[in-house]
CSV table of C-alpha atoms in Angstrom, one decimal:
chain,number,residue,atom,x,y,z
A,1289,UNK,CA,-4.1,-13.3,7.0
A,1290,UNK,CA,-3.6,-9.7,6.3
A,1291,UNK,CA,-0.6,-7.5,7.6
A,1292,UNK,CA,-0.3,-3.8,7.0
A,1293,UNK,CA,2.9,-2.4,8.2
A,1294,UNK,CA,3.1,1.6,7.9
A,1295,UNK,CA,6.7,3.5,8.7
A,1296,UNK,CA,8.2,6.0,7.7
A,1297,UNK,CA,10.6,5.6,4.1
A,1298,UNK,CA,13.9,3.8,4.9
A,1299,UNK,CA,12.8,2.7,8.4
A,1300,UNK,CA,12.3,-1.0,7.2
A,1301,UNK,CA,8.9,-2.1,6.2
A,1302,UNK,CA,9.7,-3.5,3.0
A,1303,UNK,CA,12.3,-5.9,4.5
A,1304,UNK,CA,10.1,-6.5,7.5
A,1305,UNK,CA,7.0,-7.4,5.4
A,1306,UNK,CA,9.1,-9.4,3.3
A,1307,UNK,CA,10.6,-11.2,6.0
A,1308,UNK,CA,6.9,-12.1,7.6
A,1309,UNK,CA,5.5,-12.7,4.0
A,1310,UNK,CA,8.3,-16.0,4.1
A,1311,UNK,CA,8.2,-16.5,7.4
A,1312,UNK,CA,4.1,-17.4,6.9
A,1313,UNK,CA,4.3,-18.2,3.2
A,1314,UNK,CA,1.5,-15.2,2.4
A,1315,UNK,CA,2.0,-12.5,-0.2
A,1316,UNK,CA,3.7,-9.5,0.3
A,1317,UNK,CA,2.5,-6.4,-1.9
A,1318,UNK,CA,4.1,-3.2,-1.7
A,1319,UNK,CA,2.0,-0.1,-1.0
A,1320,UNK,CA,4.3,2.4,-2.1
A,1321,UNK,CA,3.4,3.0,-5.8
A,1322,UNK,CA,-1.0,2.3,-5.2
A,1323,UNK,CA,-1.2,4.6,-2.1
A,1324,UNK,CA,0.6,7.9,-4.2
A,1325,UNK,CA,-1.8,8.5,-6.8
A,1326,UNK,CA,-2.9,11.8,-9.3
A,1327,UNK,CA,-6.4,11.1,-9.0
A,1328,UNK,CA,-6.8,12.7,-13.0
A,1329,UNK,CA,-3.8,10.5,-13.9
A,1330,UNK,CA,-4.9,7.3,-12.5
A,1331,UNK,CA,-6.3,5.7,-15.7
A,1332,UNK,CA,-3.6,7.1,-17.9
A,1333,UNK,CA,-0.8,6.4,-16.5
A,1334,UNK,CA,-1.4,2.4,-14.8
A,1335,UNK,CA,0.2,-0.2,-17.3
A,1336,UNK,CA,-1.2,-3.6,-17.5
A,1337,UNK,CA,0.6,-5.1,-14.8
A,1338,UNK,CA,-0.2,-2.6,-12.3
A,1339,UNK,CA,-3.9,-2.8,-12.8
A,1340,UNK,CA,-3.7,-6.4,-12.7
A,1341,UNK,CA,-2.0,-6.3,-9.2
A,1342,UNK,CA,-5.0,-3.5,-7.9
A,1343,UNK,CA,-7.4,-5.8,-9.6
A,1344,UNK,CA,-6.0,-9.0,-7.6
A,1345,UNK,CA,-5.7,-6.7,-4.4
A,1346,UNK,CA,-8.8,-5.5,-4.5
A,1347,UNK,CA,-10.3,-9.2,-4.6
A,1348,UNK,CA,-8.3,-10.1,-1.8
A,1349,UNK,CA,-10.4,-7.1,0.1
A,1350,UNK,CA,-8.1,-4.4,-0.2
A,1351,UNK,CA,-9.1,-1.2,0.5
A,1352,UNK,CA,-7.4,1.9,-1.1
A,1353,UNK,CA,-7.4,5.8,-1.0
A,1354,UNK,CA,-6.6,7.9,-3.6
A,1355,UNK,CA,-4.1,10.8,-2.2
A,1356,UNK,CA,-3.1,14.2,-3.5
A,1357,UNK,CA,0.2,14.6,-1.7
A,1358,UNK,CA,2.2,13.0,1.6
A,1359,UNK,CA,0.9,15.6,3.9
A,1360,UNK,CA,-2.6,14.0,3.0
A,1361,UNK,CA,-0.8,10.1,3.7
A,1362,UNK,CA,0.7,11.2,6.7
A,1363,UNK,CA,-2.6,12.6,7.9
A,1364,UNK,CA,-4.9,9.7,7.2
A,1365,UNK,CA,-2.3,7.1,8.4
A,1366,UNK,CA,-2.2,8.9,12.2
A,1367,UNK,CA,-6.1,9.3,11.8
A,1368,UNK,CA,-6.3,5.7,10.9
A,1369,UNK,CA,-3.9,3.6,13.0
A,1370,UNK,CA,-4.0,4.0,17.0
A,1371,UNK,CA,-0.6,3.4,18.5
A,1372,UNK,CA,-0.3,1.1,20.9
């Protein structure tokens, strides 16, 4: 099962994914510090841990998008998701 909850910062998503991630007793990884990224400083700047968790995210089928700023988030996030 996969769950991607988008909002804006402070709305709530991190305590309403973690909420559903117990509730169903499936993972919960935070988007905030993959989605953000300097696409020159992406190998630099990654420790071990963090390119662990990409590496397990990726086999689990994540996708991801490398971004230059917000503007460029916000953008792909309204072109992405419909609202319902």
């Amino acid at each position: 099962m996969k769950i991607d909850i988008i909002g804006a910062v402070g709305s709530g998503n991190t305590t309403l994914s973690s909420r559903i991630a117990k509730e169903f007793h499936i993972n919960c990884y935070q988007q905030d510090n993959i989605v953000l990224m300097d696409e020159y400083k992406w190998h630099h700047e990654f420790n071990n841990d963090r390119k662990q968790l990409i590496s397990e995210l990726l086999q689990c089928g994540l996708r991801y998008k490398r971004f230059k700023n917000a503007n460029s988030v916000i953008k792909f996030c309204y072109n992405t998701y419909e609202l319902k």
